C-alpha cells in the first residue's frame, strides 16, 4: 500500500477511535501509565520502540499477565495510546484483569521473518520481546498468563504468533485479520490483496515470491500443519471480521474459520453484521475479544455442570444410536454457485 494511503488510514483509525470515545482527555486516563522503552536486537532494525501500558499502582510483585496488542499496517507503537481507554474500560468493568499491555513498533512487517533474513520479527517477538517484558516488569511467565491480540495486520500477527507458538501463548484474539482466502499464493485474488502490491510481497517473501514460505506463513496452512500441537496445547482462538470490510478481509477470516472447522480445531468465530474495517463497531468488538481472552485463558470459570444430568442422558442416547464419541464432524460443503449461474 502506498505510504500516502497508509497515512490516510492511520489518520482515519485515530479519528474513528476519537469519535467512538476510545481516545479521551488525559484526566480520564490518570489511573494507569504508558511508558515507551527501546530494545536493541540483531534480529530486526533497531532500536525497536515498545509502548507498555501498566495499571495503577503496578509493582513487579503483582506478577501481572501479559497482553500483546499488535498494531495494523501503517501503525506503530502509538496504537496502544489509541486503545488505552478501551482497555481501561475493560479493567473497570471487570471484563479483563489488570495486565501489562505491550505494543511493539514493527513497521509493515506482517510480523514475519523475512525471506532474506534482514528482518526476523516473529523470532524477535517470541525469543526477545516477550522474555524481556516478563523480566523487566516482573510478569507471570506462564503461557496461561500470556495472550496476544491485534487488529488487521495485527490480527494476522496474533494468528501467526499464536498458531506457530502455542507453547508461548495461551490464547489469541484476531480482529479483522489481514489474511487471504487461499492455501496457495497463486490462488490469491487481487480483490483480497489489492492493498499489498507485488513489490511488498517480494520484500517479505523473496524475489520472486517463495510460494513455500508464503504457505508456511499462512494461518490457514498453519492450522493444517500444526493441528496436533495447537489442539493438544489447548490454545484458545478467537477470530472475527465485519461483513462489510472494505478490504474484503472477512473473506479470508471466513476461509480460516472453515479450515479450522474441517480440521476440528476449537475456536470462536464471529462475522459482525454491518461492520466495516473502521467505524463505531470497533470498541465493542475489541471489548468482546478481551472478554474472550479473560474467560478462556486468564480467569476461566469453573466447569459448568448445571446441565450434567441431562448431558449424561443425551450421551447415552447418542451411544445407543451407534454414534461413536470420536466421530469427526462433517466438513462444511462448498456453497459457491456454478459459474454459469452467477
Coordinates of N, CA and C in Angstrom, one line a residue, residues 4-196:
X4 N 1.2 7.2 1.3 CA 0.2 8.2 1.5 C -1.1 7.5 1.9
X5 N -1.4 6.4 1.3 CA -2.6 5.7 1.7 C -2.6 5.2 3.1
X6 N -1.4 4.7 3.5 CA -1.2 4.2 4.9 C -1.4 5.4 5.8
X7 N -0.9 6.6 5.5 CA -1.0 7.7 6.4 C -2.5 8.1 6.5
X8 N -3.2 8.1 5.4 CA -4.7 8.4 5.5 C -5.4 7.4 6.4
X9 N -5.0 6.1 6.2 CA -5.7 5.0 7.0 C -5.4 5.2 8.5
X10 N -4.1 5.6 8.8 CA -3.8 5.8 10.2 C -4.6 6.9 10.8
X11 N -4.7 8.0 10.0 CA -5.5 9.2 10.5 C -7.0 8.8 10.6
X12 N -7.5 8.0 9.7 CA -8.9 7.6 9.8 C -9.1 6.7 11.0
X13 N -8.2 5.8 11.3 CA -8.3 5.0 12.5 C -8.3 5.8 13.8
X14 N -7.4 6.8 13.9 CA -7.4 7.7 15.0 C -8.7 8.5 15.1
X15 N -9.2 9.0 14.0 CA -10.4 9.7 14.0 C -11.6 8.9 14.4
X16 N -11.6 7.6 14.0 CA -12.7 6.7 14.4 C -12.7 6.4 15.9
X17 N -11.5 6.3 16.4 CA -11.4 6.0 17.9 C -11.8 7.2 18.7
X18 N -11.4 8.4 18.2 CA -11.8 9.6 18.9 C -13.4 9.7 18.9
X19 N -14.0 9.5 17.7 CA -15.4 9.6 17.6 C -16.1 8.6 18.4
X20 N -15.5 7.4 18.6 CA -16.2 6.3 19.3 C -15.9 6.4 20.8
X21 N -15.1 7.4 21.2 CA -14.8 7.5 22.6 C -13.7 6.7 23.1
X22 N -12.9 6.2 22.2 CA -11.7 5.4 22.6 C -10.6 6.2 23.0
X23 N -10.5 7.5 22.5 CA -9.4 8.4 22.9 C -10.1 9.5 23.7
X24 N -9.6 9.7 24.9 CA -10.2 10.7 25.8 C -9.1 11.6 26.3
X25 N -9.6 12.6 27.1 CA -8.6 13.6 27.7 C -7.8 13.0 28.7
X26 N -6.6 13.5 29.0 CA -5.7 13.0 29.9 C -6.2 12.7 31.3
X27 N -7.0 13.6 31.9 CA -7.5 13.3 33.3 C -8.3 12.0 33.4
X28 N -8.9 11.5 32.3 CA -9.7 10.3 32.4 C -8.7 9.1 32.3
X29 N -7.5 9.3 32.0 CA -6.5 8.2 31.9 C -5.5 8.2 33.0
X30 N -5.7 8.9 34.1 CA -4.7 9.1 35.1 C -4.5 7.9 35.9
X31 N -5.4 6.9 35.9 CA -5.2 5.8 36.8 C -4.2 4.8 36.3
X32 N -3.8 4.8 35.1 CA -2.7 3.9 34.6 C -1.6 4.8 33.9
X33 N -0.6 4.1 33.5 CA 0.5 4.8 32.9 C 1.0 4.1 31.7
X34 N 1.5 4.8 30.7 CA 2.1 4.3 29.5 C 3.6 4.7 29.5
X35 N 4.5 3.8 29.3 CA 5.9 4.1 29.1 C 6.4 3.5 27.8
X36 N 7.3 4.2 27.2 CA 7.9 3.7 26.0 C 9.3 3.3 26.2
X37 N 9.6 2.1 25.9 CA 11.0 1.6 26.0 C 11.6 1.3 24.7
X38 N 12.9 1.2 24.6 CA 13.5 0.9 23.3 C 14.4 -0.4 23.5
X39 N 14.3 -1.3 22.6 CA 15.0 -2.6 22.7 C 15.9 -2.7 21.4
X40 N 17.1 -3.1 21.7 CA 18.1 -3.3 20.6 C 18.2 -4.8 20.3
X41 N 18.2 -5.2 19.0 CA 18.2 -6.6 18.6 C 19.0 -6.7 17.3
X42 N 19.6 -7.9 17.1 CA 20.2 -8.2 15.9 C 19.2 -8.8 14.9
X43 N 18.0 -9.1 15.4 CA 17.0 -9.8 14.6 C 16.3 -8.8 13.7
X44 N 16.2 -7.5 14.1 CA 15.3 -6.6 13.4 C 16.0 -5.2 13.4
X45 N 15.6 -4.3 12.5 CA 16.1 -2.9 12.6 C 15.9 -2.3 14.0
X46 N 16.9 -1.7 14.6 CA 16.9 -1.3 16.0 C 17.2 0.2 16.1
X47 N 16.8 0.8 17.2 CA 16.1 0.3 18.3 C 14.6 0.1 18.0
X48 N 14.0 -0.8 18.6 CA 12.5 -1.1 18.5 C 11.8 -0.4 19.6
X49 N 10.9 0.5 19.3 CA 10.1 1.2 20.3 C 8.9 0.3 20.7
X50 N 8.7 0.2 22.0 CA 7.6 -0.6 22.6 C 6.9 0.2 23.6
X51 N 5.6 0.4 23.4 CA 4.8 1.1 24.4 C 4.2 0.0 25.3
X52 N 4.2 0.4 26.6 CA 3.7 -0.6 27.6 C 2.7 0.2 28.5
X53 N 1.5 -0.4 28.6 CA 0.5 0.2 29.5 C 0.5 -0.7 30.8
X54 N 0.6 0.0 31.9 CA 0.6 -0.6 33.2 C -0.6 -0.1 34.1
X55 N -1.3 -0.9 34.8 CA -2.4 -0.5 35.6 C -1.8 0.4 36.8
X56 N -2.7 1.1 37.4 CA -2.3 2.0 38.5 C -1.7 1.1 39.6
X57 N -0.7 1.7 40.2 CA 0.0 1.0 41.4 C 0.7 -0.2 41.0
X58 N 1.1 -0.4 39.8 CA 1.8 -1.7 39.4 C 3.1 -1.8 40.1
X59 N 3.4 -3.0 40.6 CA 4.7 -3.4 41.1 C 5.0 -4.7 40.6
X60 N 6.3 -5.1 40.4 CA 6.7 -6.4 40.0 C 6.1 -7.5 40.8
X61 N 5.9 -7.3 42.1 CA 5.4 -8.3 43.0 C 4.0 -8.8 42.6
X62 N 3.3 -8.0 41.7 CA 1.9 -8.4 41.3 C 1.9 -9.6 40.4
X63 N 3.0 -9.8 39.6 CA 3.0 -10.9 38.7 C 1.9 -10.8 37.7
X64 N 1.8 -9.7 37.0 CA 0.7 -9.5 36.1 C 0.8 -10.4 34.8
X65 N -0.4 -10.7 34.2 CA -0.3 -11.3 32.9 C 0.2 -10.3 31.8
X66 N 0.5 -10.9 30.7 CA 0.9 -10.1 29.5 C 0.0 -10.2 28.4
X67 N -0.5 -9.0 27.8 CA -1.2 -9.0 26.6 C -0.4 -8.2 25.6
X68 N -0.1 -8.9 24.5 CA 0.5 -8.2 23.3 C -0.7 -7.6 22.5
X69 N -0.7 -6.3 22.3 CA -1.7 -5.7 21.5 C -1.1 -5.2 20.2
X70 N -1.3 -5.9 19.1 CA -0.5 -5.6 17.9 C -1.2 -4.7 16.9
X71 N -0.4 -3.7 16.4 CA -0.9 -2.7 15.5 C -1.1 -3.2 14.1
X72 N -1.9 -2.4 13.3 CA -2.1 -2.8 12.0 C -1.1 -2.2 11.0
X73 N -1.3 -2.4 9.7 CA -0.5 -1.8 8.7 C -0.5 -0.3 8.7
X74 N 0.6 0.3 8.6 CA 0.7 1.8 8.7 C 0.7 2.3 10.1
X75 N 0.5 1.4 11.1 CA 0.5 1.9 12.5 C 1.9 1.7 13.1
X76 N 1.9 2.0 14.4 CA 3.2 1.9 15.2 C 2.8 1.6 16.7
X77 N 3.8 1.8 17.6 CA 3.5 1.6 19.0 C 2.5 2.6 19.6
X78 N 2.3 3.7 18.9 CA 1.3 4.6 19.3 C -0.1 4.1 19.3
X79 N -0.3 2.9 18.6 CA -1.6 2.3 18.6 C -2.1 2.0 20.0
X80 N -1.2 1.7 21.0 CA -1.6 1.4 22.3 C -2.3 2.7 23.0
X81 N -1.8 3.8 22.7 CA -2.4 5.0 23.2 C -3.9 5.1 22.7
X82 N -4.1 4.8 21.5 CA -5.5 4.8 21.0 C -6.4 3.7 21.7
X83 N -5.8 2.6 22.0 CA -6.5 1.5 22.6 C -6.7 1.7 24.1
X84 N -5.9 2.5 24.7 CA -5.8 2.7 26.2 C -7.2 2.8 26.9
X85 N -8.0 3.7 26.4 CA -9.3 3.9 27.1 C -10.2 2.6 27.0
X86 N -10.1 1.9 25.9 CA -10.9 0.7 25.8 C -10.4 -0.4 26.8
X87 N -9.1 -0.5 27.0 CA -8.5 -1.4 27.9 C -8.9 -1.0 29.3
X88 N -8.8 0.3 29.6 CA -9.1 0.8 31.0 C -10.6 0.5 31.3
X89 N -11.4 0.7 30.3 CA -12.9 0.4 30.5 C -13.1 -1.0 30.8
X90 N -12.4 -1.9 30.1 CA -12.5 -3.3 30.4 C -12.0 -3.7 31.8
X91 N -10.9 -3.0 32.2 CA -10.5 -3.2 33.6 C -11.6 -2.7 34.6
X92 N -12.1 -1.6 34.4 CA -13.1 -1.0 35.3 C -14.3 -1.9 35.4
X93 N -14.7 -2.5 34.3 CA -15.9 -3.3 34.2 C -15.7 -4.7 34.7
X94 N -14.4 -5.1 35.0 CA -14.1 -6.4 35.3 C -14.1 -7.4 34.2
X95 N -14.1 -6.9 33.0 CA -14.1 -7.8 31.8 C -12.7 -8.3 31.4
X96 N -11.7 -7.7 32.0 CA -10.3 -8.1 31.7 C -9.5 -7.8 32.9
X97 N -8.6 -8.7 33.3 CA -7.8 -8.4 34.6 C -6.7 -7.4 34.4
X98 N -6.3 -6.8 35.5 CA -5.1 -5.9 35.3 C -4.0 -6.7 34.7
X99 N -3.3 -6.1 33.7 CA -2.3 -6.7 32.9 C -1.3 -5.7 32.4
X100 N -0.1 -6.2 32.0 CA 0.8 -5.3 31.3 C 0.4 -5.5 29.8
X101 N 0.2 -4.4 29.1 CA -0.2 -4.5 27.7 C 0.9 -3.8 26.9
X102 N 1.4 -4.5 25.9 CA 2.5 -4.0 25.1 C 2.3 -4.0 23.6
X103 N 2.7 -2.9 23.0 CA 2.6 -2.8 21.5 C 4.0 -2.4 21.0
X104 N 4.6 -3.4 20.3 CA 5.9 -3.0 19.6 C 5.7 -2.4 18.2
X105 N 6.6 -1.5 17.9 CA 6.5 -0.9 16.5 C 7.3 -1.8 15.6
X106 N 6.5 -2.5 14.7 CA 7.1 -3.5 13.8 C 7.1 -3.0 12.3
X107 N 6.7 -1.8 12.1 CA 6.5 -1.3 10.7 C 5.5 -2.1 10.0
X108 N 5.6 -2.3 8.7 CA 4.7 -3.0 7.9 C 5.3 -4.4 7.6
X109 N 5.6 -5.1 8.6 CA 6.4 -6.4 8.5 C 5.6 -7.6 8.4
X110 N 4.3 -7.5 8.6 CA 3.4 -8.7 8.7 C 3.8 -9.6 9.9
X111 N 4.6 -9.1 10.8 CA 5.1 -9.9 11.9 C 5.8 -11.2 11.5
X112 N 6.6 -11.0 10.4 CA 7.2 -12.1 9.7 C 8.7 -12.1 9.9
X113 N 9.3 -13.3 9.7 CA 10.7 -13.4 9.4 C 10.9 -13.4 7.9
X114 N 11.6 -12.3 7.4 CA 11.7 -12.1 6.0 C 12.5 -13.2 5.4
X115 N 12.2 -13.4 4.1 CA 12.9 -14.5 3.3 C 14.4 -14.2 3.3
X116 N 14.9 -13.0 3.2 CA 16.3 -12.7 3.1 C 17.0 -12.6 4.4
X117 N 16.3 -12.7 5.5 CA 16.9 -12.7 6.8 C 17.1 -11.3 7.3
X118 N 16.8 -10.3 6.6 CA 17.1 -8.9 7.0 C 16.2 -8.5 8.2
X119 N 15.0 -9.0 8.3 CA 14.1 -8.7 9.4 C 13.5 -10.0 9.9
X120 N 13.6 -10.3 11.2 CA 13.0 -11.5 11.8 C 12.1 -11.2 12.9
X121 N 11.0 -10.6 12.6 CA 10.1 -10.1 13.6 C 9.4 -11.2 14.5
X122 N 9.0 -12.2 13.9 CA 8.4 -13.3 14.7 C 9.4 -13.9 15.7
X123 N 10.6 -14.1 15.2 CA 11.7 -14.6 16.1 C 12.0 -13.5 17.2
X124 N 12.1 -12.3 16.9 CA 12.3 -11.2 17.9 C 11.2 -11.2 18.9
X125 N 10.0 -11.2 18.5 CA 8.9 -11.1 19.5 C 8.9 -12.3 20.5
X126 N 9.0 -13.5 19.9 CA 8.9 -14.7 20.8 C 10.2 -14.9 21.6
X127 N 11.3 -14.7 21.1 CA 12.6 -15.0 21.8 C 13.2 -13.9 22.6
X128 N 12.8 -12.6 22.2 CA 13.5 -11.5 22.9 C 12.4 -10.6 23.6
X129 N 11.4 -10.2 22.8 CA 10.5 -9.2 23.4 C 9.7 -9.8 24.6
X130 N 9.1 -10.9 24.4 CA 8.3 -11.5 25.5 C 9.1 -11.8 26.7
X131 N 10.3 -12.4 26.6 CA 11.1 -12.6 27.8 C 11.5 -11.3 28.5
X132 N 11.9 -10.3 27.7 CA 12.3 -9.0 28.3 C 11.2 -8.3 29.0
X133 N 10.0 -8.4 28.5 CA 8.8 -7.8 29.2 C 8.6 -8.5 30.5
X134 N 8.6 -9.8 30.4 CA 8.5 -10.6 31.7 C 9.5 -10.2 32.7
X135 N 10.8 -10.1 32.3 CA 11.8 -9.8 33.2 C 11.7 -8.4 33.8
X136 N 11.5 -7.4 32.9 CA 11.5 -6.0 33.2 C 10.4 -5.6 34.2
X137 N 9.2 -6.2 34.0 CA 8.0 -5.8 34.7 C 7.6 -6.9 35.7
X138 N 8.4 -8.0 35.9 CA 8.0 -9.0 36.9 C 6.7 -9.7 36.5
X139 N 6.5 -10.0 35.3 CA 5.3 -10.6 34.8 C 5.2 -12.1 35.1
X140 N 4.0 -12.6 35.1 CA 3.7 -14.0 35.2 C 4.2 -14.7 33.9
X141 N 5.1 -15.6 34.0 CA 5.8 -16.1 32.8 C 5.1 -17.4 32.2
X142 N 4.0 -17.8 32.8 CA 3.3 -18.9 32.3 C 2.5 -18.6 31.0
X143 N 2.4 -19.6 30.1 CA 1.7 -19.4 28.9 C 0.2 -19.1 29.2
X144 N -0.3 -19.6 30.3 CA -1.7 -19.3 30.6 C -1.9 -17.9 31.1
X145 N -0.8 -17.1 31.2 CA -0.9 -15.7 31.5 C -0.3 -14.9 30.4
X146 N -0.2 -15.4 29.2 CA 0.3 -14.7 28.1 C -0.6 -14.8 26.9
X147 N -1.1 -13.7 26.4 CA -2.1 -13.7 25.3 C -1.7 -12.6 24.3
X148 N -2.2 -12.8 23.1 CA -1.9 -11.9 22.0 C -3.2 -11.5 21.2
X149 N -3.3 -10.2 20.9 CA -4.4 -9.8 20.1 C -4.0 -8.7 19.1
X150 N -4.8 -8.4 18.2 CA -4.4 -7.4 17.2 C -5.5 -7.1 16.2
X151 N -5.4 -6.0 15.5 CA -6.4 -5.6 14.5 C -5.7 -5.5 13.1
X152 N -6.4 -6.1 12.1 CA -5.9 -6.0 10.7 C -4.6 -6.7 10.6
X153 N -3.5 -6.0 10.2 CA -2.2 -6.7 10.2 C -1.9 -7.3 11.5
X154 N -2.3 -6.6 12.6 CA -2.1 -7.1 13.9 C -2.9 -8.3 14.2
X155 N -4.0 -8.5 13.6 CA -4.8 -9.7 13.7 C -4.0 -10.9 13.0
X156 N -3.5 -10.6 11.9 CA -2.6 -11.6 11.2 C -1.4 -11.9 12.1
X157 N -0.8 -10.9 12.8 CA 0.3 -11.2 13.7 C -0.1 -12.1 14.9
X158 N -1.3 -11.8 15.4 CA -1.8 -12.6 16.5 C -2.0 -14.1 16.1
X159 N -2.5 -14.3 14.9 CA -2.7 -15.6 14.4 C -1.3 -16.3 14.2
X160 N -0.4 -15.6 13.5 CA 0.9 -16.1 13.2 C 1.7 -16.5 14.5
X161 N 1.6 -15.6 15.5 CA 2.4 -15.9 16.7 C 1.7 -17.0 17.5
X162 N 0.4 -17.0 17.6 CA -0.3 -18.0 18.4 C -0.3 -19.4 17.8
X163 N -0.6 -19.4 16.5 CA -0.6 -20.7 15.9 C 0.8 -21.4 15.7
X164 N 1.8 -20.6 15.6 CA 3.1 -21.1 15.4 C 3.8 -21.4 16.8
X165 N 3.3 -20.7 17.9 CA 4.0 -20.8 19.2 C 2.9 -21.0 20.3
X166 N 2.2 -22.1 20.2 CA 1.2 -22.3 21.2 C 1.8 -22.7 22.6
X167 N 3.1 -23.0 22.6 CA 3.8 -23.2 23.8 C 4.1 -21.9 24.6
X168 N 4.0 -20.8 23.9 CA 4.3 -19.5 24.5 C 3.0 -18.8 24.8
X169 N 2.0 -18.8 24.0 CA 0.7 -18.1 24.2 C -0.4 -19.0 24.5
X170 N -1.2 -18.6 25.5 CA -2.3 -19.4 25.9 C -3.6 -19.1 25.1
X171 N -3.6 -17.9 24.5 CA -4.7 -17.6 23.7 C -4.4 -16.5 22.7
X172 N -5.3 -16.4 21.7 CA -5.1 -15.3 20.7 C -6.5 -14.8 20.3
X173 N -6.6 -13.5 20.0 CA -7.8 -12.9 19.5 C -7.5 -12.0 18.3
X174 N -7.9 -12.5 17.1 CA -7.6 -11.8 15.9 C -8.8 -11.1 15.3
X175 N -8.7 -9.8 15.3 CA -9.8 -9.0 14.8 C -9.5 -8.5 13.3
X176 N -10.5 -8.8 12.4 CA -10.4 -8.4 11.0 C -9.0 -8.7 10.5
X177 N -8.5 -9.9 10.7 CA -7.1 -10.2 10.3 C -6.8 -10.0 8.8
X178 N -5.6 -9.5 8.5 CA -5.2 -9.3 7.1 C -4.7 -10.6 6.5
X179 N -5.7 -11.5 6.2 CA -5.3 -12.8 5.6 C -6.1 -13.0 4.4
X180 N -5.6 -13.9 3.5 CA -6.2 -14.2 2.2 C -7.0 -15.5 2.3
X181 N -8.1 -15.7 1.5 CA -8.8 -16.9 1.5 C -8.2 -17.9 0.5
X182 N -7.0 -18.5 0.8 CA -6.3 -19.4 -0.1 C -5.4 -20.2 0.7
X183 N -5.0 -21.4 0.1 CA -3.9 -22.2 0.6 C -2.6 -22.1 -0.2
X184 N -2.7 -21.5 -1.3 CA -1.5 -21.3 -2.2 C -1.5 -19.9 -2.7
X185 N -0.3 -19.3 -2.8 CA -0.1 -17.9 -3.1 C -0.7 -17.6 -4.5
X186 N -0.5 -18.6 -5.5 CA -1.0 -18.3 -6.8 C -2.6 -18.3 -6.8
X187 N -3.2 -18.8 -5.8 CA -4.7 -18.7 -5.7 C -5.2 -17.5 -5.1
X188 N -4.4 -16.6 -4.6 CA -4.8 -15.3 -4.0 C -5.3 -14.4 -5.1
X189 N -6.5 -13.9 -5.0 CA -7.1 -13.0 -6.0 C -6.8 -11.5 -5.6
X190 N -6.7 -10.6 -6.6 CA -6.4 -9.2 -6.4 C -7.4 -8.6 -5.4
X191 N -8.7 -9.0 -5.4 CA -9.7 -8.4 -4.5 C -9.3 -8.6 -3.0
X192 N -8.4 -9.6 -2.8 CA -8.0 -9.9 -1.4 C -6.6 -9.5 -1.1
X193 N -5.9 -8.8 -2.0 CA -4.6 -8.3 -1.8 C -4.3 -7.0 -2.4
X194 N -5.3 -6.2 -2.8 CA -5.0 -5.0 -3.6 C -4.2 -4.0 -2.8
X195 N -4.3 -4.1 -1.5 CA -3.6 -3.1 -0.6 C -2.1 -3.5 -0.4
X196 N -1.7 -4.6 -1.0 CA -0.3 -5.1 -0.9 C 0.2 -5.4 -2.3

